[in-house]
Short mmCIF file of C-alpha atoms in Angstrom, two decimals:
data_model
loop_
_atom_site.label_atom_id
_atom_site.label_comp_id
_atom_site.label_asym_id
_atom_site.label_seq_id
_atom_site.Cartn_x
_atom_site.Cartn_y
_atom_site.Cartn_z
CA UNK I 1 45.81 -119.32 -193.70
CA UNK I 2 44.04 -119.16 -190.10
CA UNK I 3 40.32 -118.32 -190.43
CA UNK I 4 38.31 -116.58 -187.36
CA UNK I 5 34.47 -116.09 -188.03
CA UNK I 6 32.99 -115.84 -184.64
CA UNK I 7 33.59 -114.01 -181.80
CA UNK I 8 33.22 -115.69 -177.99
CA UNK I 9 30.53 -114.48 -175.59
CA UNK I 10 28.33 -115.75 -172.89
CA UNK I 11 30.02 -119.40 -173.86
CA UNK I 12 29.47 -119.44 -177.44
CA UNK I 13 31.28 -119.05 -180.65
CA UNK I 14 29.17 -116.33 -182.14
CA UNK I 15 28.93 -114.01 -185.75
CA UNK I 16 29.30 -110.58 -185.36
CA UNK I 17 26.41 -108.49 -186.25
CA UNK I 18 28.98 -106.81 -188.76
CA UNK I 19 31.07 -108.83 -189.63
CA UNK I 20 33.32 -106.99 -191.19
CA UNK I 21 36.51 -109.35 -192.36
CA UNK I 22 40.03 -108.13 -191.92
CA UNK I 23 42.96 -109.71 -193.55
CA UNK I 24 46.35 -109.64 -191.29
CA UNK I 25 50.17 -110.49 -192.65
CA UNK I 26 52.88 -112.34 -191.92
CA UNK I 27 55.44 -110.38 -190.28
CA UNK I 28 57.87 -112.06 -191.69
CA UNK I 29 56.95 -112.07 -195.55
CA UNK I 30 54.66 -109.25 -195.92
CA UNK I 31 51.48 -112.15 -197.02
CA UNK I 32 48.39 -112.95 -195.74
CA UNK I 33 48.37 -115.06 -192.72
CA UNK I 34 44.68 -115.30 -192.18
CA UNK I 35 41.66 -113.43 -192.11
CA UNK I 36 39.23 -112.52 -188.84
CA UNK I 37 36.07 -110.89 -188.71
CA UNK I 38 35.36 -107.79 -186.31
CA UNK I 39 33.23 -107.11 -183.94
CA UNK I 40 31.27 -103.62 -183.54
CA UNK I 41 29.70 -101.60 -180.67
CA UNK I 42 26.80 -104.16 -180.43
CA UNK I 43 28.74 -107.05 -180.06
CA UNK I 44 30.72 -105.36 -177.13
CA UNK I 45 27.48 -104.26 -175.62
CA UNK I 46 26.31 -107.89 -175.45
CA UNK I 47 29.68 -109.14 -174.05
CA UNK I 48 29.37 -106.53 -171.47
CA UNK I 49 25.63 -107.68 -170.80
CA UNK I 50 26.73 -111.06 -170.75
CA UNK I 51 29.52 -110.21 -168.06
CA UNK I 52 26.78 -108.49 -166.26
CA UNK I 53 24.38 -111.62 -166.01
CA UNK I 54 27.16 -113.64 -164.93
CA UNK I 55 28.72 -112.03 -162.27
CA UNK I 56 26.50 -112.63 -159.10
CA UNK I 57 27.04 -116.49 -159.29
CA UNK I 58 30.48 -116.05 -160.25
CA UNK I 59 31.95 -113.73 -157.84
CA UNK I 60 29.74 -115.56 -155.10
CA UNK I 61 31.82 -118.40 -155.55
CA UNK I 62 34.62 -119.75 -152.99
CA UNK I 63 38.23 -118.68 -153.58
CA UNK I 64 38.77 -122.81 -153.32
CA UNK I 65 36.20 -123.10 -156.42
CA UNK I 66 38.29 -120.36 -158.36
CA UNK I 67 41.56 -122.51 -157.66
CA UNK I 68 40.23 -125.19 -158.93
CA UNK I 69 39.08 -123.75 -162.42
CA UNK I 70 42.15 -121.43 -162.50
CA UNK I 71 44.39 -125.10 -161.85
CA UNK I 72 42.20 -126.65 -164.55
CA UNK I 73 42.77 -123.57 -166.82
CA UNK I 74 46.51 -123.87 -166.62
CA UNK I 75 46.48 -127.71 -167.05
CA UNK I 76 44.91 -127.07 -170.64
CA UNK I 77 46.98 -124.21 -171.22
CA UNK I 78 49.89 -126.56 -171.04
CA UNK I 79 48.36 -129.10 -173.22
CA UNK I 80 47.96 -126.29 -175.53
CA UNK I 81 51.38 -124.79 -175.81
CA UNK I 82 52.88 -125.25 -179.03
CA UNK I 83 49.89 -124.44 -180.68
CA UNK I 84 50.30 -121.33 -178.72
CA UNK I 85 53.64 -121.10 -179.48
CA UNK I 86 52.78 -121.14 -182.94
CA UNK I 87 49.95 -118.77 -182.58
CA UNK I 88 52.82 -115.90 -181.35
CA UNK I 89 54.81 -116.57 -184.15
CA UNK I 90 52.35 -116.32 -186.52
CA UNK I 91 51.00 -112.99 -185.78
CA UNK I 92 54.26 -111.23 -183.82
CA UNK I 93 56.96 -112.80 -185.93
CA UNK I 94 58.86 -114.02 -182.53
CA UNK I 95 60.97 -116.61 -183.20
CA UNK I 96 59.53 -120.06 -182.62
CA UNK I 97 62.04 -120.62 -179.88
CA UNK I 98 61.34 -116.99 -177.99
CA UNK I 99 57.44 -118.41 -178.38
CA UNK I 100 57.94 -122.03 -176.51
CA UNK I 101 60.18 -120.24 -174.25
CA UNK I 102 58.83 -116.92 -173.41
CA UNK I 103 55.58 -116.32 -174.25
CA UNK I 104 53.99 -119.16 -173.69
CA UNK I 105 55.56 -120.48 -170.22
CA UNK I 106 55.05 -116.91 -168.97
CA UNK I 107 51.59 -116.62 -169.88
CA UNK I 108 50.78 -120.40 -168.76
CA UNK I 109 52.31 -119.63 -165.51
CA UNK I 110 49.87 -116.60 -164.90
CA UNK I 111 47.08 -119.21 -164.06
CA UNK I 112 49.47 -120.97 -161.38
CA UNK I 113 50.64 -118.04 -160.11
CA UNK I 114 47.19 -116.60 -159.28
CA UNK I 115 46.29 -120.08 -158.30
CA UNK I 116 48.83 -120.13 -155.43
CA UNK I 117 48.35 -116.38 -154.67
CA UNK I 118 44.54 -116.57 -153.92
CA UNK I 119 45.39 -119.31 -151.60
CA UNK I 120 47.45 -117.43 -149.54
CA UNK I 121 45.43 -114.12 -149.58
CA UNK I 122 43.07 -113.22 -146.45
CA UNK I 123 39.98 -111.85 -148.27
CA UNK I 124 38.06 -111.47 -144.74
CA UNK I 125 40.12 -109.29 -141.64
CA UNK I 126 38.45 -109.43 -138.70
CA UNK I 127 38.83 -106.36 -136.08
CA UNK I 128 37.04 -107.20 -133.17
CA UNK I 129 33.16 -106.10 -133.91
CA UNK I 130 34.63 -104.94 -137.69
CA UNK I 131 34.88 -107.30 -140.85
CA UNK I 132 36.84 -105.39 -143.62
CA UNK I 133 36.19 -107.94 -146.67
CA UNK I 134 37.64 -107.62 -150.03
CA UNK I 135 34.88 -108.32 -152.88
CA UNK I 136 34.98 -108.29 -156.41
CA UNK I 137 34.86 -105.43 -158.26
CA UNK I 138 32.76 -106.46 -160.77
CA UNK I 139 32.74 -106.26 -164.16
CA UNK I 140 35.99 -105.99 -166.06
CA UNK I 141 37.02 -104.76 -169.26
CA UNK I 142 41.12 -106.01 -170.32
CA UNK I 143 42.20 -104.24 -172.89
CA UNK I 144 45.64 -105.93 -173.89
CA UNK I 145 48.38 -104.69 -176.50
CA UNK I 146 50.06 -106.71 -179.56
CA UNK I 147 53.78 -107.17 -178.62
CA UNK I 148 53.02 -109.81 -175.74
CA UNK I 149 49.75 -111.22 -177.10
CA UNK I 150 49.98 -114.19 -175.15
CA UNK I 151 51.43 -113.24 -171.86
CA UNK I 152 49.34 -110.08 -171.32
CA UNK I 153 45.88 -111.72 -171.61
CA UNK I 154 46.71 -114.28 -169.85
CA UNK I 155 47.86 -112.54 -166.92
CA UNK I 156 44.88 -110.21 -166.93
CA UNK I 157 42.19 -112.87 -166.87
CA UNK I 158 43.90 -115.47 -164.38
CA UNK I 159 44.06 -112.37 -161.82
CA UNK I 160 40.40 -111.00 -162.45
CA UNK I 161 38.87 -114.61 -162.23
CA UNK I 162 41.13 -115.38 -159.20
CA UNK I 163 39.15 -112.04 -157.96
CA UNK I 164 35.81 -113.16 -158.75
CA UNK I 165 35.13 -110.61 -161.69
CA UNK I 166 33.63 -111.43 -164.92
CA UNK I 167 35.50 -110.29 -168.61
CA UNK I 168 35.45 -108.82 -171.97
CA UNK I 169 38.86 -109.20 -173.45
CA UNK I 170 39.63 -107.11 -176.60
CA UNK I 171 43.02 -107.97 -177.44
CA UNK I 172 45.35 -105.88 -180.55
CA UNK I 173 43.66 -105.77 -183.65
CA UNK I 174 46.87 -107.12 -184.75
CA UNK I 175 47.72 -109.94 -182.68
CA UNK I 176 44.40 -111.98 -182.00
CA UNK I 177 45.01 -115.85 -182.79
CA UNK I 178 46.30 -115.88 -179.24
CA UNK I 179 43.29 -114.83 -177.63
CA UNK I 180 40.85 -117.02 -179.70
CA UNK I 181 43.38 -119.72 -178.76
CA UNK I 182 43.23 -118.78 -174.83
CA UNK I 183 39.22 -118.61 -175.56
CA UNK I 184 39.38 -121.97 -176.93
CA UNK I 185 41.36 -122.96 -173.67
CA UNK I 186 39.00 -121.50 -171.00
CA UNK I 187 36.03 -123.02 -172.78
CA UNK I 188 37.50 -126.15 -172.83
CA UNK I 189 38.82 -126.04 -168.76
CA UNK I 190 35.22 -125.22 -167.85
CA UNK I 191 35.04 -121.40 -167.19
CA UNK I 192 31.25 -120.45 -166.92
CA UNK I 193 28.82 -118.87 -169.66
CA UNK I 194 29.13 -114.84 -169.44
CA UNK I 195 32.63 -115.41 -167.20
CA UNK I 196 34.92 -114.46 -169.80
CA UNK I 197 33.82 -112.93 -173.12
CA UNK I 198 36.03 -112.25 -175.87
CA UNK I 199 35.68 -109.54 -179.21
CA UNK I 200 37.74 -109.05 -181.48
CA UNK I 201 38.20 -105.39 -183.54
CA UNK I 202 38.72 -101.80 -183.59
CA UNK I 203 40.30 -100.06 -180.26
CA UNK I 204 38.16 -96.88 -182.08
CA UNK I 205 34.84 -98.84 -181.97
CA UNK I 206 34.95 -101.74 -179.24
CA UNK I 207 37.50 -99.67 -176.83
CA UNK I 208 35.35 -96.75 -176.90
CA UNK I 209 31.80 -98.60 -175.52
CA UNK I 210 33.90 -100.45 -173.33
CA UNK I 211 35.66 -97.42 -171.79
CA UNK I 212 32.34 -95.87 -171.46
CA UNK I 213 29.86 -98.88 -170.64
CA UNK I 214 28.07 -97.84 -167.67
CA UNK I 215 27.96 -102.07 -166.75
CA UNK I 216 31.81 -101.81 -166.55
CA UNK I 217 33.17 -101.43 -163.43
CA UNK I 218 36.82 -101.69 -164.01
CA UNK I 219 39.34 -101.10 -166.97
CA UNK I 220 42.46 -102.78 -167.06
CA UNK I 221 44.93 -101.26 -169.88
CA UNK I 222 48.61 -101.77 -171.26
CA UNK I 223 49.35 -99.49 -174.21
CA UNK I 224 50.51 -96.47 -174.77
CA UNK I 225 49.78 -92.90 -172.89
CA UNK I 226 48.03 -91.08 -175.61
CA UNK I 227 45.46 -93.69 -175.62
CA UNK I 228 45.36 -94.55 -172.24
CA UNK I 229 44.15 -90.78 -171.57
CA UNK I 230 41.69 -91.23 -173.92
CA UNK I 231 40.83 -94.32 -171.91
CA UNK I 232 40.39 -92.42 -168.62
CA UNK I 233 38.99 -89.74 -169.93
CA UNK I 234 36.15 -91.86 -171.41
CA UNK I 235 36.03 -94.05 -167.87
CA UNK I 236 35.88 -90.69 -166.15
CA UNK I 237 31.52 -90.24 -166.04
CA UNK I 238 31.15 -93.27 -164.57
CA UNK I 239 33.85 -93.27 -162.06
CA UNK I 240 35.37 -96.73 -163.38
CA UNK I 241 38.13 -97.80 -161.69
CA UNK I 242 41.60 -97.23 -164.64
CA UNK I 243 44.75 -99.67 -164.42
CA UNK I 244 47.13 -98.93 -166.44
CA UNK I 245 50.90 -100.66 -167.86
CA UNK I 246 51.93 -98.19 -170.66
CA UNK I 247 55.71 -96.93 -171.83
CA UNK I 248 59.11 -97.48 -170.67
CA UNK I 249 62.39 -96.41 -171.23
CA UNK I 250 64.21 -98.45 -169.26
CA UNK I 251 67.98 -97.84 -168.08
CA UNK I 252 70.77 -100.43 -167.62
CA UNK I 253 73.38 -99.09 -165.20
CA UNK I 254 76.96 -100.86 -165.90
CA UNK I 255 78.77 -100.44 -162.29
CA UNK I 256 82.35 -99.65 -162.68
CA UNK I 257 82.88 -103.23 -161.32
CA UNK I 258 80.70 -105.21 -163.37
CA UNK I 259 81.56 -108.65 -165.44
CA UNK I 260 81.65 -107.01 -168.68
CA UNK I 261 79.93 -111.01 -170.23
CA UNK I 262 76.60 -110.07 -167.54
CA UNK I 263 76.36 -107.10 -168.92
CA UNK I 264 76.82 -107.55 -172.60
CA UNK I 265 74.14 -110.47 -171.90
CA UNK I 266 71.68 -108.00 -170.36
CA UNK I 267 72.00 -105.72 -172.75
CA UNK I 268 71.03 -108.27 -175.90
CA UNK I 269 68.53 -109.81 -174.00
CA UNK I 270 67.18 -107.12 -172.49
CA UNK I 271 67.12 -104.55 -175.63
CA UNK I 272 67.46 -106.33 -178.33
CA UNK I 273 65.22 -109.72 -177.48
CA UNK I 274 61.56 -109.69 -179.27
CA UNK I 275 62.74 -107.17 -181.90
CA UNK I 276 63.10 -104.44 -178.68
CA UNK I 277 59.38 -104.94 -178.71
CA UNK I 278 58.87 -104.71 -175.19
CA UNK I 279 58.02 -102.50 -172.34
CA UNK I 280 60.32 -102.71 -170.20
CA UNK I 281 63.16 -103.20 -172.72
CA UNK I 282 66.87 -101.97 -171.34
CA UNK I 283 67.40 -99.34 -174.44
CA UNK I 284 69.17 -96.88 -172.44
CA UNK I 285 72.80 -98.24 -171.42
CA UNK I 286 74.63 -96.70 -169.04
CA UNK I 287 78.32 -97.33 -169.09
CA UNK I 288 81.78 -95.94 -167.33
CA UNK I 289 83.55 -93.81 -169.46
CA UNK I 290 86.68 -95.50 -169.29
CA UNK I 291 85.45 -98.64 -170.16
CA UNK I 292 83.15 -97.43 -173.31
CA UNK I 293 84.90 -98.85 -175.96
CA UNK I 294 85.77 -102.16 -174.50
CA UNK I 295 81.37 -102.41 -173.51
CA UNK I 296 81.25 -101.26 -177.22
CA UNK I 297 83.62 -103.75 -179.00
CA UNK I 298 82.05 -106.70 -176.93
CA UNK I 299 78.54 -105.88 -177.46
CA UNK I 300 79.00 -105.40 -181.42
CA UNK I 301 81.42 -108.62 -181.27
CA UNK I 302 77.96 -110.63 -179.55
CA UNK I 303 75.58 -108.88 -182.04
CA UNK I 304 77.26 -110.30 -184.77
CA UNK I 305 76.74 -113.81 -183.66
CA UNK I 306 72.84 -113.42 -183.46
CA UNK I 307 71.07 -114.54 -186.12
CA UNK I 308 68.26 -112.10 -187.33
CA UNK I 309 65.72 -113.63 -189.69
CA UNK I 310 62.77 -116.57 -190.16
CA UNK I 311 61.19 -116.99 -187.30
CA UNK I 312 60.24 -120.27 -187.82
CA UNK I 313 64.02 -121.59 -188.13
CA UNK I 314 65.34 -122.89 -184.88
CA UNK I 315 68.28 -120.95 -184.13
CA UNK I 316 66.79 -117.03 -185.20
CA UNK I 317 67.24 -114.87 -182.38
CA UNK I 318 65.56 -111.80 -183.77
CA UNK I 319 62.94 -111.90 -186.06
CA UNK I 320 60.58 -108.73 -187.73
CA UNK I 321 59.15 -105.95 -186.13
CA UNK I 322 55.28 -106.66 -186.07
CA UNK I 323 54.42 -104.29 -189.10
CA UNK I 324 55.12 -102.24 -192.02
CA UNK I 325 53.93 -99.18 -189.67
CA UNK I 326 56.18 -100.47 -187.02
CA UNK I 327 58.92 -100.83 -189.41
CA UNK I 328 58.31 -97.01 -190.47
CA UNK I 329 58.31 -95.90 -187.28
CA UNK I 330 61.97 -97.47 -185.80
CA UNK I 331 63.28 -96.48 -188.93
CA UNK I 332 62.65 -92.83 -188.16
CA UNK I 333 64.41 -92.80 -184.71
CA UNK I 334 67.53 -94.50 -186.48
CA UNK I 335 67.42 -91.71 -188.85
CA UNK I 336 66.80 -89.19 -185.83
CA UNK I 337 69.51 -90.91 -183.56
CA UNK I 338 71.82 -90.35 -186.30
CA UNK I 339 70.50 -86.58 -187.69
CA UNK I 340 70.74 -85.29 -184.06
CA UNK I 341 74.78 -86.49 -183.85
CA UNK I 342 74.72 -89.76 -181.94
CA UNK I 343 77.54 -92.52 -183.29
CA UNK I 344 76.33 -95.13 -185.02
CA UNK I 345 78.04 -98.45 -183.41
CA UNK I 346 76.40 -101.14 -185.74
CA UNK I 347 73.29 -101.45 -187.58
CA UNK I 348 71.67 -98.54 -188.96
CA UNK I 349 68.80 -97.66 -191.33
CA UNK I 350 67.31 -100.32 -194.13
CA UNK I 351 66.95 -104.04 -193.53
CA UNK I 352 69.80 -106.61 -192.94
CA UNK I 353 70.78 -109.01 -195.79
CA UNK I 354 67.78 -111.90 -195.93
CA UNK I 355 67.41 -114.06 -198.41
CA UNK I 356 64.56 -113.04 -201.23
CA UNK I 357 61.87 -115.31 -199.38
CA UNK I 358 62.00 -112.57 -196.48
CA UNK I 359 62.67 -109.38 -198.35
CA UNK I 360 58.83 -108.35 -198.00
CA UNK I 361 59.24 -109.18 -194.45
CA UNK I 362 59.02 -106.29 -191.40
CA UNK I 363 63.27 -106.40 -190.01
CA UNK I 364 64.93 -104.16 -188.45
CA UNK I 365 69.04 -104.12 -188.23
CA UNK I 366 69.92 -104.85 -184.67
CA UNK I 367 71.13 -100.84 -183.89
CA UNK I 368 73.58 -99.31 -181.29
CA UNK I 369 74.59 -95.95 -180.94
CA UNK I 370 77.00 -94.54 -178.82
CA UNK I 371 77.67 -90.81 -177.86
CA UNK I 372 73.90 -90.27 -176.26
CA UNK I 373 72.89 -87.66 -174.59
CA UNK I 374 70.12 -87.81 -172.13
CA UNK I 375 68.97 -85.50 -174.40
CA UNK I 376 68.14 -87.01 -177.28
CA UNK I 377 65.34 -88.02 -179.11
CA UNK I 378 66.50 -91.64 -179.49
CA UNK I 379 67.09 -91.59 -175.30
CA UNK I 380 63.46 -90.25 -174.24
CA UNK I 381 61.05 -91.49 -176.18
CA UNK I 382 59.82 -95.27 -176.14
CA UNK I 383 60.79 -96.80 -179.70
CA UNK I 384 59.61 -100.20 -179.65
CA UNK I 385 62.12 -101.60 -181.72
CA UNK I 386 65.64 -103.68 -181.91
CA UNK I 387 67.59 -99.77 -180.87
CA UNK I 388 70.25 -99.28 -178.45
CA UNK I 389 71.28 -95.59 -176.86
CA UNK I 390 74.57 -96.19 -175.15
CA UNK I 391 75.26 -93.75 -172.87
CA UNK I 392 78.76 -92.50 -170.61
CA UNK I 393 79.05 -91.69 -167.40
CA UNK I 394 81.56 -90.52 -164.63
CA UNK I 395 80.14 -91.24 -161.58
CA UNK I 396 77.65 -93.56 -160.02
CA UNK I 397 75.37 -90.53 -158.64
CA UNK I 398 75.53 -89.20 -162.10
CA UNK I 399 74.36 -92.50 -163.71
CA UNK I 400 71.47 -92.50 -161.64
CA UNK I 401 70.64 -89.59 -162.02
CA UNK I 402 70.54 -89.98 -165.80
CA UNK I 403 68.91 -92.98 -165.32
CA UNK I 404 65.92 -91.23 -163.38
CA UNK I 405 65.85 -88.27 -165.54
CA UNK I 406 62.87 -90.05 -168.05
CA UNK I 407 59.13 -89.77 -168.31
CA UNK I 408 59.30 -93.14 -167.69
CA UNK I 409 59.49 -95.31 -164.86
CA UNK I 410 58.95 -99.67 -165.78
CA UNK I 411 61.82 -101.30 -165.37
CA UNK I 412 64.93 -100.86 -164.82
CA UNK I 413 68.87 -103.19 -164.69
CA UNK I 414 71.91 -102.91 -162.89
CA UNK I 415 75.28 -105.21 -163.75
CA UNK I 416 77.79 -105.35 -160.54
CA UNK I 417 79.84 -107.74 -159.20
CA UNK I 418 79.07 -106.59 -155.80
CA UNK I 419 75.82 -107.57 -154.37
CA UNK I 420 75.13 -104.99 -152.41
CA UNK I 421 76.23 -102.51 -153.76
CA UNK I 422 74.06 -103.71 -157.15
CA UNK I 423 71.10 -103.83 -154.43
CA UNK I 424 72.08 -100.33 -153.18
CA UNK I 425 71.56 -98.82 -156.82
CA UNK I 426 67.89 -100.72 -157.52
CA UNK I 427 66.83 -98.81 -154.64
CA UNK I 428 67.18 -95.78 -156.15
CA UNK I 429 66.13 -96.53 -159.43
CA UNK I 430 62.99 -94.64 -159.85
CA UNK I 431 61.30 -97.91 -161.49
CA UNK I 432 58.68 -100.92 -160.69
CA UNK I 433 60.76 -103.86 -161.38
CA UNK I 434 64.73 -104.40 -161.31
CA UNK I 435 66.72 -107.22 -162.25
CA UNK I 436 70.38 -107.44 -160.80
CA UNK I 437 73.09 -109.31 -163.12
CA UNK I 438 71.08 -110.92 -165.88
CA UNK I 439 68.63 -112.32 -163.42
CA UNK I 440 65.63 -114.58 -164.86
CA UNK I 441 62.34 -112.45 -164.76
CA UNK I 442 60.39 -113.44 -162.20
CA UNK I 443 56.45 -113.54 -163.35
CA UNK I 444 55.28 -114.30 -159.94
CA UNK I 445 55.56 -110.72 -158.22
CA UNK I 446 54.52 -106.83 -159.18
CA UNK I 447 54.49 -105.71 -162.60
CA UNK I 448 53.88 -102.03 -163.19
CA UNK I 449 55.72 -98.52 -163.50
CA UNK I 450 56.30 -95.31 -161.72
CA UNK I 451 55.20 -92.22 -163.59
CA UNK I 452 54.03 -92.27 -166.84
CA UNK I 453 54.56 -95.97 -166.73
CA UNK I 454 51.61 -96.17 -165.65
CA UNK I 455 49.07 -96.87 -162.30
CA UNK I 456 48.72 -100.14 -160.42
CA UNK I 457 50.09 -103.33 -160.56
CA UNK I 458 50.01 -107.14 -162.34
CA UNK I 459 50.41 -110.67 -161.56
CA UNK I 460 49.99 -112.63 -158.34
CA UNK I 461 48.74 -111.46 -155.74
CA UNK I 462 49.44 -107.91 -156.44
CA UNK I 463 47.44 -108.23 -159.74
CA UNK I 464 44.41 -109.89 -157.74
CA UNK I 465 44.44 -106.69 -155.47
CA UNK I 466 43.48 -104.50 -157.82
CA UNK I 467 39.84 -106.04 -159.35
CA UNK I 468 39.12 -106.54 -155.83
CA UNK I 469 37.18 -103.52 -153.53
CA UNK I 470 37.03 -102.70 -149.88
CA UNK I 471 34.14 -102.93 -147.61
CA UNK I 472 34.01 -102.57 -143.78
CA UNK I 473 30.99 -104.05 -141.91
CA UNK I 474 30.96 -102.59 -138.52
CA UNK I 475 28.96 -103.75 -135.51
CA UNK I 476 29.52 -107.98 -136.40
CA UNK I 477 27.98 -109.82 -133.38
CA UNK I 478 27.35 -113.32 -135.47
#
């Protein structure tokens, strides 16, 4: 059982003034992993004050100073991995292998990444008698989801410290041993009192005085797009500046040509890696009509070799979906996938064949259907969850255009075995990010959608960009 009793703020492991003690489960069994306490409105008002007091040393320091502690932050990040690794899997249910190498070398690399990025960024552009600096925004409020509890923080803080900004972090009620973990971490590399500030609880209670906090200059926020309205719409009086990484329904386009191994590779990866519980997650496939049922057979022949179950064993490819709720809520777009007449491939509603010890636990059968239309409910809306919409096409103009035709705009992949032509087709992919033929992600560029994907961008340099603001000083003679 892990046991959390304080929060972090202005350098100090501190009791909430309410103290209020949640217990959270084991994705995998359904039992108590550990118990936290929450924080209230109070305690985020004195993280934000905290923030406040800090900033004006903090953000007057050198962009070399900020390499250093960022360098010094990912140096203990590293000596902290498998206990981070372990954190994941205890509150996500990834598999211990998708923790060590996933989550953790992604988020660890954040602090690098921003590291080398600030180096090369020109903060000062002089125009003759005109200096156009780029300052720090100020005081930041990061606001991070559960399915990437590791990776999201992370990449939030190393690019608002690389900025010069001060933090309150309030990370998913459901996923926190990460972010005491990374607390634990910062302390430990030597980030200032008041820099970063960490509480743990309710999006309803700490969420809303952040959102509204008149000492809060900034709000950075990945989640979904009913909240983050609510977030603007709070952040709206006081004119805060909103980032925001929400939904995605992302499209793989099969090209006529491509290797049909690259692109049975994407697909499991892609969709079906962390339980589907990601973002930018390829759970629309677009395939040629004429070769359907050869992508079909292949992709159900490579499904049946993963192994779904403990997350703790070393070869589990898939393990739960983070919740009961979670579990509810994938198991009503199977049932609406198959209701509204799409062909179930493999998979399907209940929970795959585990032995007794996990019966309690959150899993989801690793679903395809076929016979999507672009239509359905199962093809439009963002299920979060190990589900596959396979969908036919006759044309390459008509597969983009299907693959265009969401709400959504993250991420996007494309299988060809011609280069360019692969190239041609990410360019008109109405999305952020695009990988080409099963290409590794690449955490050291832009991360962010188009459309209701959200506003802005994260990670390197592009992340640093936004917590920083724009002044021109006009009439320099000295």
């Amino acid at each position: 059982m892990r046991e959390a009793q304080h929060l972090y703020i202005n350098g100090e492991w501190t009791a909430p003034e309410d103290g209020t003690v949640q217990e959270l489960t084991d994705p995998a069994t359904g039992r108590p992993s550990g118990r936290i306490v929450l924080g209230g409105g109070a305690d985020a008002d004195r993280a934000v004050r905290a923030a406040r007091e800090a900033f004006p040393a903090f953000s007057a320091t050198s962009p070399a100073e900020r390499i250093e502690l960022l360098e010094a932050i990912g140096a203990e990040y590293a000596r902290r991995a498998e206990d981070m690794a372990q954190a994941v899997t205890a509150e996500l249910g990834s598999p211990l292998e998708l923790s060590r190498t996933l989550h953790v070398p992604a988020a660890q690399s954040q602090f690098h990444h921003a590291a080398e990025a600030l180096g090369r960024m020109d903060l000062v552009d002089r125009r003759g008698s005109t200096w156009v600096r780029r300052e720090p925004v100020g005081v930041c409020a990061l606001i991070t989801p559960w399915n990437y509890p590791a990776l999201q923080p992370a990449g939030k803080v190393a690019s608002a410290l690389a900025a010069g900004c001060t933090v309150v972090l309030k990370p998913a009620q459901m996923s926190p041993y990460s972010a005491l973990l990374l607390a634990e971490i910062l302390d430990t590399a030597g980030v200032p009192a008041g820099v970063f500030n960490l509480v743990l609880g309710r999006g309803s209670v700490i969420g809303d005085v952040l959102n509204a906090h008149p000492d809060v200059d900034m709000i950075s926020f990945t989640g979904s797009g009913p909240v983050a309205i609510g977030v603007s719409d709070a952040a709206a009086p006081t004119a805060k500046r909103v980032v925001t990484e929400l939904g995605g329904k992302s499209p793989q386009i099969v090209l006529p040509d491509a290797d049909l191994d690259t692109a049975i590779e994407t697909a499991v990866l892609y969709g079906l890696g962390n339980s589907g519980q990601t973002c930018g997650a390829a759970s629309r496939t677009l395939v040629p009509r004429e070769r359907l049922e050869e992508f079909l057979s292949a992709l159900t022949a490579r499904i049946g070799q993963l192994k779904v179950g403990d997350p703790w064993a070393e070869d589990t490819f898939m393990g739960p979906v983070v919740s009961a709720g979670q579990w509810d809520t994938v198991q009503g777009y199977i049932r609406q996938g198959i209701g509204q007449g799409a062909r179930l491939v493999t998979g399907g509603p209940g929970k795959p064949d585990l032995p007794d010890s996990l019966k309690d636990g959150h899993f989801v059968k690793p679903t395809v259907f076929a016979d999507v239309t672009n239509d359905m409910t199962i093809a439009r809306e963002e299920i979060f969850g190990p589900v596959m919409s396979v969908i036919a096409y006759d044309t390459v103009d008509e597969a983009l255009r299907i693959a265009n035709d969401s709400p959504f705009g993250l991420c996007g992949y494309v299988t060809s075995a011609d280069p360019r032509q692969a190239r041609a087709v990410a360019e008109q992919m109405r999305t952020g990010y695009v990988l080409i033929n099963d290409a590794d992600f690449d955490f050291n560029t832009s991360w962010g959608g188009y459309k209701q994907s959200g506003n802005g961008r994260e990670w390197a340099d592009f992340g640093i960009g936004e917590y920083l603001e724009t002044k021109s000083i006009v009439g320099v003679t000295a």
